[in-house]
PDB file of C-alpha atoms in Angstrom:
ATOM      1  CA  MET A   1      15.179  -5.492 -53.589  1.00 94.00           C
ATOM      2  CA  ALA A   2      15.696  -6.665 -56.746  1.00 93.00           C
ATOM      3  CA  VAL A   3      18.488  -7.819 -56.577  1.00 95.00           C
ATOM      4  CA  THR A   4      17.938  -9.912 -53.763  1.00 95.00           C
ATOM      5  CA  ARG A   5      14.988 -11.413 -55.395  1.00 94.00           C
ATOM      6  CA  LEU A   6      17.614 -12.439 -58.176  1.00 93.00           C
ATOM      7  CA  LEU A   7      19.954 -14.271 -55.668  1.00 94.00           C
ATOM      8  CA  LEU A   8      16.879 -15.622 -54.192  1.00 93.00           C
ATOM      9  CA  ARG A   9      16.137 -17.414 -56.977  1.00 92.00           C
ATOM     10  CA  LEU A  10      19.294 -18.976 -57.930  1.00 90.00           C
ATOM     11  CA  GLN A  11      18.335 -21.215 -54.436  1.00 88.00           C
ATOM     12  CA  PRO A  12      16.641 -24.669 -54.044  1.00 84.00           C
ATOM     13  CA  THR A  13      12.887 -24.401 -52.764  1.00 87.00           C
ATOM     14  CA  SER A  14      11.615 -26.778 -50.792  1.00 90.00           C
ATOM     15  CA  THR A  15       8.210 -26.196 -50.583  1.00 93.00           C
ATOM     16  CA  ARG A  16       8.147 -26.371 -54.336  1.00 88.00           C
ATOM     17  CA  SER A  17       6.202 -29.746 -53.656  1.00 91.00           C
ATOM     18  CA  ALA A  18       4.616 -31.926 -50.981  1.00 91.00           C
ATOM     19  CA  ALA A  19       7.717 -34.126 -51.672  1.00 92.00           C
ATOM     20  CA  SER A  20      10.419 -31.342 -51.297  1.00 91.00           C
ATOM     21  CA  VAL A  21       8.738 -30.782 -47.710  1.00 91.00           C
ATOM     22  CA  GLU A  22       8.788 -33.951 -47.022  1.00 89.00           C
ATOM     23  CA  ARG A  23      12.043 -34.970 -47.544  1.00 87.00           C
ATOM     24  CA  VAL A  24      13.023 -31.637 -45.138  1.00 82.00           C
ATOM     25  CA  ALA A  25      10.632 -33.294 -43.032  1.00 81.00           C
ATOM     26  CA  ARG A  26      12.161 -36.439 -42.575  1.00 80.00           C
ATOM     27  CA  ASP A  27      15.003 -35.174 -40.680  1.00 79.00           C
ATOM     28  CA  HIS A  28      15.018 -31.760 -39.034  1.00 80.00           C
ATOM     29  CA  PRO A  29      17.823 -29.869 -37.949  1.00 88.00           C
ATOM     30  CA  PRO A  30      18.219 -28.157 -34.564  1.00 93.00           C
ATOM     31  CA  ALA A  31      17.010 -24.639 -34.237  1.00 96.00           C
ATOM     32  CA  ALA A  32      19.771 -22.288 -34.510  1.00 97.00           C
ATOM     33  CA  PRO A  33      21.665 -21.390 -32.176  1.00 98.00           C
ATOM     34  CA  VAL A  34      21.626 -17.795 -30.227  1.00 98.00           C
ATOM     35  CA  PRO A  35      24.552 -15.966 -32.233  1.00 97.00           C
ATOM     36  CA  PRO A  36      27.399 -14.752 -29.978  1.00 97.00           C
ATOM     37  CA  ALA A  37      26.696 -11.164 -31.227  1.00 96.00           C
ATOM     38  CA  LEU A  38      23.288 -11.129 -29.731  1.00 97.00           C
ATOM     39  CA  LEU A  39      24.334 -12.677 -26.562  1.00 97.00           C
ATOM     40  CA  ARG A  40      26.944  -9.781 -26.894  1.00 97.00           C
ATOM     41  CA  VAL A  41      24.188  -7.306 -25.744  1.00 97.00           C
ATOM     42  CA  ALA A  42      21.305  -9.359 -24.455  1.00 98.00           C
ATOM     43  CA  HIS A  43      20.945 -11.487 -20.830  1.00 98.00           C
ATOM     44  CA  MET A  44      19.821 -15.116 -21.807  1.00 98.00           C
ATOM     45  CA  THR A  45      18.195 -17.272 -20.399  1.00 98.00           C
ATOM     46  CA  THR A  46      16.512 -20.631 -21.050  1.00 98.00           C
ATOM     47  CA  ARG A  47      13.725 -22.690 -19.608  1.00 97.00           C
ATOM     48  CA  SER A  48      11.616 -26.087 -19.934  1.00 96.00           C
ATOM     49  CA  ILE A  49       8.131 -25.901 -20.766  1.00 95.00           C
ATOM     50  CA  GLY A  50       6.273 -29.063 -21.747  1.00 92.00           C
ATOM     51  CA  GLY A  51       9.464 -30.296 -22.724  1.00 95.00           C
ATOM     52  CA  ARG A  52      10.295 -27.777 -25.089  1.00 97.00           C
ATOM     53  CA  ASP A  53      12.735 -24.883 -24.721  1.00 98.00           C
ATOM     54  CA  VAL A  54      11.826 -21.493 -24.193  1.00 98.00           C
ATOM     55  CA  ILE A  55      14.167 -18.730 -24.751  1.00 98.00           C
ATOM     56  CA  THR A  56      14.446 -15.434 -23.247  1.00 98.00           C
ATOM     57  CA  LEU A  57      16.541 -12.229 -24.049  1.00 98.00           C
ATOM     58  CA  THR A  58      16.798  -8.821 -22.010  1.00 98.00           C
ATOM     59  CA  PRO A  59      18.949  -6.004 -23.289  1.00 97.00           C
ATOM     60  CA  LYS A  60      21.732  -5.644 -21.155  1.00 97.00           C
ATOM     61  CA  GLN A  61      20.945  -1.730 -21.856  1.00 95.00           C
ATOM     62  CA  GLY A  62      17.996   0.667 -23.038  1.00 93.00           C
ATOM     63  CA  THR A  63      15.495  -2.223 -21.698  1.00 95.00           C
ATOM     64  CA  THR A  64      11.896  -0.668 -21.311  1.00 95.00           C
ATOM     65  CA  GLY A  65      10.443  -3.615 -19.999  1.00 94.00           C
ATOM     66  CA  THR A  66       8.169  -4.539 -22.945  1.00 98.00           C
ATOM     67  CA  GLN A  67       8.048  -8.090 -23.614  1.00 98.00           C
ATOM     68  CA  LEU A  68       7.113  -9.951 -26.688  1.00 98.00           C
ATOM     69  CA  LEU A  69       6.570 -12.844 -27.800  1.00 98.00           C
ATOM     70  CA  TYR A  70       7.903 -14.442 -30.803  1.00 98.00           C
ATOM     71  CA  THR A  71       7.131 -17.292 -32.870  1.00 98.00           C
ATOM     72  CA  HIS A  72       9.436 -17.764 -36.138  1.00 98.00           C
ATOM     73  CA  GLY A  73       8.464 -18.901 -39.166  1.00 98.00           C
ATOM     74  CA  GLY A  74       8.742 -21.813 -41.378  1.00 96.00           C
ATOM     75  CA  CYS A  75       6.403 -23.378 -42.822  1.00 96.00           C
ATOM     76  CA  TYR A  76       5.391 -25.152 -39.375  1.00 97.00           C
ATOM     77  CA  VAL A  77       7.913 -27.928 -40.535  1.00 96.00           C
ATOM     78  CA  PHE A  78      11.842 -26.056 -40.384  1.00 94.00           C
ATOM     79  CA  PRO A  79      12.875 -25.029 -37.238  1.00 96.00           C
ATOM     80  CA  LEU A  80      14.234 -21.187 -35.892  1.00 97.00           C
ATOM     81  CA  LEU A  81      16.981 -20.278 -38.263  1.00 96.00           C
ATOM     82  CA  PRO A  82      19.831 -17.695 -38.385  1.00 97.00           C
ATOM     83  CA  VAL A  83      17.643 -15.133 -40.477  1.00 96.00           C
ATOM     84  CA  HIS A  84      14.789 -15.064 -37.821  1.00 98.00           C
ATOM     85  CA  TRP A  85      17.488 -14.175 -34.834  1.00 98.00           C
ATOM     86  CA  ARG A  86      18.763 -11.321 -37.169  1.00 96.00           C
ATOM     87  CA  ILE A  87      14.903 -10.018 -37.269  1.00 97.00           C
ATOM     88  CA  ILE A  88      14.923 -10.494 -33.404  1.00 98.00           C
ATOM     89  CA  ALA A  89      18.171  -9.030 -32.727  1.00 97.00           C
ATOM     90  CA  THR A  90      17.214  -5.652 -34.812  1.00 97.00           C
ATOM     91  CA  LEU A  91      13.477  -5.796 -33.261  1.00 97.00           C
ATOM     92  CA  MET A  92      15.090  -5.916 -29.244  1.00 97.00           C
ATOM     93  CA  ARG A  93      17.887  -3.045 -30.690  1.00 96.00           C
ATOM     94  CA  GLU A  94      15.000  -1.078 -31.771  1.00 97.00           C
ATOM     95  CA  SER A  95      12.104  -1.768 -28.964  1.00 97.00           C
ATOM     96  CA  GLY A  96      14.074  -2.443 -25.766  1.00 97.00           C
ATOM     97  CA  ALA A  97      12.166  -5.115 -25.316  1.00 98.00           C
ATOM     98  CA  THR A  98      12.760  -8.505 -24.147  1.00 98.00           C
ATOM     99  CA  VAL A  99      11.765 -11.005 -25.961  1.00 98.00           C
ATOM    100  CA  THR A 100      10.601 -14.091 -25.415  1.00 98.00           C
ATOM    101  CA  VAL A 101      11.147 -17.198 -28.665  1.00 98.00           C
ATOM    102  CA  PRO A 102       9.447 -20.919 -27.819  1.00 98.00           C
ATOM    103  CA  LEU A 103      10.777 -23.193 -29.543  1.00 98.00           C
ATOM    104  CA  TYR A 104       7.320 -25.020 -30.142  1.00 98.00           C
ATOM    105  CA  GLY A 105       7.905 -28.684 -32.039  1.00 97.00           C
ATOM    106  CA  LEU A 106       6.891 -28.763 -35.734  1.00 96.00           C
ATOM    107  CA  ALA A 107       4.914 -31.081 -38.419  1.00 96.00           C
ATOM    108  CA  PRO A 108       4.662 -33.411 -38.884  1.00 94.00           C
ATOM    109  CA  GLU A 109       6.081 -35.105 -35.543  1.00 94.00           C
ATOM    110  CA  HIS A 110       3.806 -32.089 -34.010  1.00 96.00           C
ATOM    111  CA  HIS A 111       0.952 -30.297 -34.264  1.00 96.00           C
ATOM    112  CA  VAL A 112      -1.320 -27.048 -33.676  1.00 98.00           C
ATOM    113  CA  ASP A 113      -2.659 -28.148 -30.407  1.00 97.00           C
ATOM    114  CA  GLU A 114       0.593 -28.717 -28.940  1.00 97.00           C
ATOM    115  CA  ALA A 115       2.319 -25.741 -29.949  1.00 98.00           C
ATOM    116  CA  TYR A 116      -1.270 -23.500 -28.354  1.00 98.00           C
ATOM    117  CA  ALA A 117      -0.513 -25.341 -25.078  1.00 97.00           C
ATOM    118  CA  LEU A 118       3.255 -24.587 -25.040  1.00 98.00           C
ATOM    119  CA  LEU A 119       2.140 -20.947 -26.453  1.00 98.00           C
ATOM    120  CA  GLU A 120      -0.469 -20.331 -23.572  1.00 98.00           C
ATOM    121  CA  GLY A 121       1.727 -21.281 -21.096  1.00 97.00           C
ATOM    122  CA  VAL A 122       4.827 -18.988 -21.701  1.00 98.00           C
ATOM    123  CA  TYR A 123       1.720 -15.948 -22.546  1.00 98.00           C
ATOM    124  CA  ARG A 124       0.368 -16.610 -18.960  1.00 98.00           C
ATOM    125  CA  GLY A 125       3.571 -16.198 -16.914  1.00 97.00           C
ATOM    126  CA  LEU A 126       4.508 -12.902 -19.315  1.00 98.00           C
ATOM    127  CA  ALA A 127       1.030 -11.456 -18.757  1.00 97.00           C
ATOM    128  CA  ALA A 128       1.376 -12.309 -15.038  1.00 96.00           C
ATOM    129  CA  THR A 129       4.582  -9.597 -14.668  1.00 94.00           C
ATOM    130  CA  GLY A 130       1.725  -6.777 -15.525  1.00 95.00           C
ATOM    131  CA  SER A 131       4.315  -5.418 -18.530  1.00 96.00           C
ATOM    132  CA  PRO A 132       3.115  -4.781 -21.476  1.00 97.00           C
ATOM    133  CA  VAL A 133       2.914  -8.145 -23.640  1.00 98.00           C
ATOM    134  CA  PHE A 134       3.365  -7.969 -27.554  1.00 98.00           C
ATOM    135  CA  LEU A 135       2.873 -10.772 -29.533  1.00 98.00           C
ATOM    136  CA  ALA A 136       4.595 -11.326 -32.814  1.00 98.00           C
ATOM    137  CA  GLY A 137       5.896 -13.364 -35.544  1.00 98.00           C
ATOM    138  CA  ASP A 138       6.754 -14.339 -39.298  1.00 98.00           C
ATOM    139  CA  SER A 139       5.073 -16.904 -41.946  1.00 98.00           C
ATOM    140  CA  ALA A 140       3.900 -19.268 -39.785  1.00 98.00           C
ATOM    141  CA  GLY A 141       5.138 -17.746 -36.870  1.00 98.00           C
ATOM    142  CA  GLY A 142       3.126 -14.784 -37.939  1.00 98.00           C
ATOM    143  CA  GLY A 143      -0.220 -17.099 -37.906  1.00 98.00           C
ATOM    144  CA  LEU A 144       0.540 -18.437 -34.088  1.00 98.00           C
ATOM    145  CA  ALA A 145       0.342 -14.901 -33.261  1.00 98.00           C
ATOM    146  CA  LEU A 146      -2.483 -13.812 -34.446  1.00 98.00           C
ATOM    147  CA  GLY A 147      -4.378 -17.203 -33.440  1.00 98.00           C
ATOM    148  CA  GLN A 148      -3.061 -16.514 -29.933  1.00 98.00           C
ATOM    149  CA  ALA A 149      -4.881 -13.103 -29.856  1.00 98.00           C
ATOM    150  CA  LEU A 150      -8.182 -14.819 -30.862  1.00 98.00           C
ATOM    151  CA  ARG A 151      -7.705 -17.565 -28.396  1.00 98.00           C
ATOM    152  CA  TYR A 152      -6.537 -15.940 -25.764  1.00 98.00           C
ATOM    153  CA  ARG A 153      -9.695 -13.244 -26.113  1.00 98.00           C
ATOM    154  CA  ASP A 154     -12.096 -16.553 -25.711  1.00 98.00           C
ATOM    155  CA  VAL A 155     -10.529 -17.841 -23.079  1.00 97.00           C
ATOM    156  CA  GLY A 156     -10.595 -14.432 -20.986  1.00 97.00           C
ATOM    157  CA  LEU A 157      -7.157 -13.615 -20.867  1.00 97.00           C
ATOM    158  CA  PRO A 158      -5.985 -10.163 -20.558  1.00 97.00           C
ATOM    159  CA  ALA A 159      -5.262  -8.953 -24.466  1.00 97.00           C
ATOM    160  CA  PRO A 160      -1.709  -8.474 -25.828  1.00 98.00           C
ATOM    161  CA  ALA A 161      -1.056  -5.133 -26.353  1.00 98.00           C
ATOM    162  CA  GLY A 162      -0.499  -5.563 -30.064  1.00 98.00           C
ATOM    163  CA  VAL A 163       0.020  -8.150 -32.620  1.00 98.00           C
ATOM    164  CA  VAL A 164       2.732  -7.889 -35.029  1.00 98.00           C
ATOM    165  CA  LEU A 165       2.903  -9.834 -38.329  1.00 98.00           C
ATOM    166  CA  ILE A 166       5.300 -10.233 -40.903  1.00 98.00           C
ATOM    167  CA  SER A 167       4.474 -11.729 -44.033  1.00 98.00           C
ATOM    168  CA  PRO A 168       1.865 -14.034 -42.141  1.00 98.00           C
ATOM    169  CA  TRP A 169       0.479 -17.257 -43.149  1.00 98.00           C
ATOM    170  CA  VAL A 170      -3.091 -16.924 -41.852  1.00 98.00           C
ATOM    171  CA  ASP A 171      -4.928 -19.833 -44.237  1.00 98.00           C
ATOM    172  CA  VAL A 172      -3.039 -23.141 -44.719  1.00 98.00           C
ATOM    173  CA  THR A 173      -5.476 -24.219 -47.164  1.00 98.00           C
ATOM    174  CA  MET A 174      -3.981 -21.800 -49.973  1.00 98.00           C
ATOM    175  CA  ALA A 175      -7.918 -21.711 -51.209  1.00 97.00           C
ATOM    176  CA  ASN A 176      -7.351 -18.023 -52.277  1.00 98.00           C
ATOM    177  CA  PRO A 177      -7.703 -17.975 -56.332  1.00 96.00           C
ATOM    178  CA  ASP A 178      -5.477 -15.155 -56.641  1.00 98.00           C
ATOM    179  CA  ILE A 179      -2.350 -16.829 -54.715  1.00 98.00           C
ATOM    180  CA  ARG A 180      -1.712 -18.793 -57.820  1.00 95.00           C
ATOM    181  CA  ALA A 181      -1.146 -15.562 -59.988  1.00 97.00           C
ATOM    182  CA  VAL A 182       1.109 -14.559 -57.469  1.00 98.00           C
ATOM    183  CA  GLU A 183       3.134 -18.055 -57.190  1.00 97.00           C
ATOM    184  CA  PRO A 184       5.376 -17.026 -61.014  1.00 96.00           C
ATOM    185  CA  ARG A 185       6.664 -13.596 -59.135  1.00 96.00           C
ATOM    186  CA  ASP A 186       7.599 -15.387 -55.843  1.00 96.00           C
ATOM    187  CA  PRO A 187      11.327 -16.620 -55.706  1.00 96.00           C
ATOM    188  CA  MET A 188      10.913 -18.315 -52.317  1.00 95.00           C
ATOM    189  CA  LEU A 189       8.050 -20.015 -52.013  1.00 96.00           C
ATOM    190  CA  GLY A 190       5.461 -22.884 -53.634  1.00 96.00           C
ATOM    191  CA  VAL A 191       1.915 -23.395 -53.027  1.00 97.00           C
ATOM    192  CA  ALA A 192       1.941 -27.130 -52.924  1.00 96.00           C
ATOM    193  CA  GLY A 193       4.745 -27.311 -49.841  1.00 96.00           C
ATOM    194  CA  PHE A 194       2.628 -25.064 -48.197  1.00 97.00           C
ATOM    195  CA  VAL A 195      -0.740 -27.054 -48.450  1.00 97.00           C
ATOM    196  CA  ALA A 196       1.269 -30.138 -47.534  1.00 96.00           C
ATOM    197  CA  ALA A 197       2.853 -28.696 -44.416  1.00 97.00           C
ATOM    198  CA  GLY A 198      -0.551 -27.459 -43.604  1.00 97.00           C
ATOM    199  CA  ALA A 199      -2.539 -30.363 -43.766  1.00 97.00           C
ATOM    200  CA  TRP A 200       0.616 -31.718 -41.024  1.00 96.00           C
ATOM    201  CA  TRP A 201       0.126 -29.411 -38.943  1.00 98.00           C
ATOM    202  CA  ALA A 202      -3.687 -29.605 -38.508  1.00 98.00           C
ATOM    203  CA  ASN A 203      -3.442 -33.345 -37.690  1.00 96.00           C
ATOM    204  CA  GLY A 204      -6.823 -33.985 -38.868  1.00 96.00           C
ATOM    205  CA  ALA A 205      -8.456 -30.913 -37.656  1.00 94.00           C
ATOM    206  CA  ASP A 206     -10.690 -29.094 -39.908  1.00 97.00           C
ATOM    207  CA  PRO A 207      -7.855 -26.530 -42.025  1.00 97.00           C
ATOM    208  CA  ARG A 208     -10.147 -23.960 -41.705  1.00 97.00           C
ATOM    209  CA  SER A 209     -10.515 -23.992 -37.600  1.00 97.00           C
ATOM    210  CA  PRO A 210      -9.433 -20.522 -36.569  1.00 97.00           C
ATOM    211  CA  LEU A 211      -6.391 -21.659 -34.639  1.00 97.00           C
ATOM    212  CA  VAL A 212      -5.023 -23.456 -37.542  1.00 98.00           C
ATOM    213  CA  SER A 213      -6.380 -20.770 -40.454  1.00 98.00           C
ATOM    214  CA  PRO A 214      -6.952 -17.506 -38.072  1.00 98.00           C
ATOM    215  CA  LEU A 215      -8.344 -15.936 -41.242  1.00 98.00           C
ATOM    216  CA  TYR A 216     -11.218 -17.881 -40.684  1.00 98.00           C
ATOM    217  CA  GLY A 217     -11.831 -17.092 -37.101  1.00 97.00           C
ATOM    218  CA  ARG A 218     -14.108 -14.217 -35.561  1.00 97.00           C
ATOM    219  CA  LEU A 219     -11.726 -11.083 -35.903  1.00 98.00           C
ATOM    220  CA  ASP A 220     -13.924  -8.810 -33.566  1.00 98.00           C
ATOM    221  CA  GLY A 221     -12.446  -6.970 -30.436  1.00 98.00           C
ATOM    222  CA  LEU A 222      -8.474  -7.992 -31.188  1.00 98.00           C
ATOM    223  CA  PRO A 223      -5.693  -5.661 -30.098  1.00 98.00           C
ATOM    224  CA  PRO A 224      -3.919  -3.378 -32.863  1.00 98.00           C
ATOM    225  CA  VAL A 225      -2.564  -5.372 -35.209  1.00 98.00           C
ATOM    226  CA  SER A 226       0.304  -4.090 -37.818  1.00 98.00           C
ATOM    227  CA  VAL A 227       0.805  -6.115 -40.897  1.00 98.00           C
ATOM    228  CA  HIS A 228       3.987  -5.839 -43.168  1.00 98.00           C
ATOM    229  CA  GLN A 229       3.902  -7.590 -46.383  1.00 98.00           C
ATOM    230  CA  GLY A 230       5.465  -8.199 -49.719  1.00 98.00           C
ATOM    231  CA  GLY A 231       3.694  -8.342 -52.490  1.00 98.00           C
ATOM    232  CA  ARG A 232       6.101 -11.078 -53.986  1.00 98.00           C
ATOM    233  CA  ASP A 233       4.955 -13.559 -51.486  1.00 98.00           C
ATOM    234  CA  ILE A 234       1.954 -16.136 -51.910  1.00 98.00           C
ATOM    235  CA  LEU A 235       1.284 -15.412 -49.071  1.00 98.00           C
ATOM    236  CA  ALA A 236       0.198 -11.800 -50.184  1.00 98.00           C
ATOM    237  CA  PRO A 237      -3.342 -12.212 -51.050  1.00 98.00           C
ATOM    238  CA  ASP A 238      -4.682 -13.767 -47.981  1.00 98.00           C
ATOM    239  CA  ALA A 239      -2.424 -10.845 -45.652  1.00 98.00           C
ATOM    240  CA  LEU A 240      -4.548  -8.513 -47.296  1.00 98.00           C
ATOM    241  CA  SER A 241      -7.816 -10.276 -47.345  1.00 98.00           C
ATOM    242  CA  LEU A 242      -6.737 -10.849 -43.487  1.00 98.00           C
ATOM    243  CA  VAL A 243      -6.547  -6.615 -43.266  1.00 98.00           C
ATOM    244  CA  SER A 244     -10.082  -6.029 -44.727  1.00 98.00           C
ATOM    245  CA  ARG A 245     -11.324  -8.278 -42.384  1.00 98.00           C
ATOM    246  CA  LEU A 246      -9.593  -7.028 -39.488  1.00 98.00           C
ATOM    247  CA  ARG A 247     -10.928  -3.502 -40.545  1.00 98.00           C
ATOM    248  CA  GLU A 248     -14.441  -4.620 -41.224  1.00 98.00           C
ATOM    249  CA  ALA A 249     -14.871  -6.069 -37.992  1.00 98.00           C
ATOM    250  CA  GLY A 250     -13.688  -2.712 -36.413  1.00 98.00           C
ATOM    251  CA  ASN A 251     -10.282  -3.463 -35.371  1.00 98.00           C
ATOM    252  CA  ASP A 252      -7.630  -0.875 -35.359  1.00 98.00           C
ATOM    253  CA  VAL A 253      -5.331  -2.311 -38.464  1.00 98.00           C
ATOM    254  CA  SER A 254      -1.708  -0.360 -39.632  1.00 98.00           C
ATOM    255  CA  LEU A 255      -0.537  -2.031 -43.487  1.00 98.00           C
ATOM    256  CA  GLU A 256       2.609  -1.700 -44.629  1.00 98.00           C
ATOM    257  CA  TYR A 257       1.899  -3.008 -48.008  1.00 98.00           C
ATOM    258  CA  LEU A 258       5.717  -3.282 -50.511  1.00 98.00           C
ATOM    259  CA  PRO A 259       4.845  -4.552 -53.713  1.00 97.00           C
ATOM    260  CA  GLY A 260       8.181  -5.712 -54.896  1.00 97.00           C
ATOM    261  CA  ALA A 261       9.147  -7.287 -51.468  1.00 97.00           C
ATOM    262  CA  PHE A 262       9.412 -11.214 -51.184  1.00 97.00           C
ATOM    263  CA  HIS A 263       8.329 -13.035 -48.108  1.00 97.00           C
ATOM    264  CA  ASP A 264      10.141 -12.163 -45.058  1.00 97.00           C
ATOM    265  CA  TYR A 265      12.056  -9.586 -46.556  1.00 97.00           C
ATOM    266  CA  VAL A 266      12.826  -7.868 -43.034  1.00 97.00           C
ATOM    267  CA  GLY A 267      15.194 -11.010 -42.677  1.00 96.00           C
ATOM    268  CA  ALA A 268      17.186  -8.987 -45.647  1.00 96.00           C
ATOM    269  CA  PRO A 269      18.755  -6.113 -43.493  1.00 93.00           C
ATOM    270  CA  TRP A 270      21.178  -4.999 -46.733  1.00 94.00           C
ATOM    271  CA  THR A 271      18.222  -3.633 -48.368  1.00 96.00           C
ATOM    272  CA  PRO A 272      16.714  -0.189 -46.616  1.00 96.00           C
ATOM    273  CA  GLU A 273      13.022  -1.349 -46.857  1.00 96.00           C
ATOM    274  CA  ALA A 274      13.869  -4.429 -44.764  1.00 97.00           C
ATOM    275  CA  ARG A 275      15.804  -1.663 -42.638  1.00 97.00           C
ATOM    276  CA  ALA A 276      12.774   0.882 -42.522  1.00 97.00           C
ATOM    277  CA  THR A 277      10.177  -1.872 -41.549  1.00 98.00           C
ATOM    278  CA  LEU A 278      11.837  -3.015 -38.603  1.00 98.00           C
ATOM    279  CA  ARG A 279      12.290   0.324 -37.830  1.00 97.00           C
ATOM    280  CA  SER A 280       8.539   1.306 -38.071  1.00 97.00           C
ATOM    281  CA  ILE A 281       7.810  -2.426 -35.494  1.00 98.00           C
ATOM    282  CA  GLY A 282      10.684  -0.900 -33.204  1.00 97.00           C
ATOM    283  CA  ARG A 283       8.061   2.391 -33.031  1.00 96.00           C
ATOM    284  CA  VAL A 284       5.021  -0.078 -32.466  1.00 96.00           C
ATOM    285  CA  LEU A 285       6.461  -1.735 -29.655  1.00 97.00           C
ATOM    286  CA  ARG A 286       8.364   1.105 -28.176  1.00 93.00           C
ATOM    287  CA  ALA A 287       4.397   2.843 -28.134  1.00 85.00           C
TER     288      ALA A 287
END
């Protein structure tokens, strides 16, 4: 983990400033394709909902019937990357779940309302199968996973079986004063870029509204939530605050907190910490 942190510091950080994020957002590359290694162990189907691709991967062996709706991270401006497919492939192997991955539109061209319209359509279809449906996501995708749980509770849809949050981004304002103290120790992320991307994503709405920043939502009456968070991550202070608020609201919450881990550390499978966390999530999905 320490060696990987050092290597990450050698990489350019596109979220250090609003200008650096804007340069990336001007020309979104396409989402990374499903890797051949994953296609060897899973059947893939792709359908379109509202003009957005939705990819579903079902294990060829050992499927349990559980459904996992996974929303990828990327600060709402970066597309799905090969690292996300690595995470998804490992979760599928560890859990036997069928994984559905909606390729939601990215900011600044697209925004929060469009994403939830797409995700609700996907979720309604999965819930109609009668199988257990989990919501999961990393970083911005973690914010979407939690926001979905709030939305579906409020509109009376069947509750998901659980929510899995990996390094979740749950407050786009980044207003927590503890964040600035973490930033020098974060080898990957910058506060200014996240604030700019969050404003684009809100698209003029209150950035503290629950679907944009679910940390500020009403948090009672949710399914079990598991949070997996590293300490060298500017999103850690809000993730810890979320866990406290979820517990205060009477929810079943588990926290795996690794002080030396960086943002989305589960995407580094060469580290024992990442492998242990993905096995732990797999057990949650099997349960």
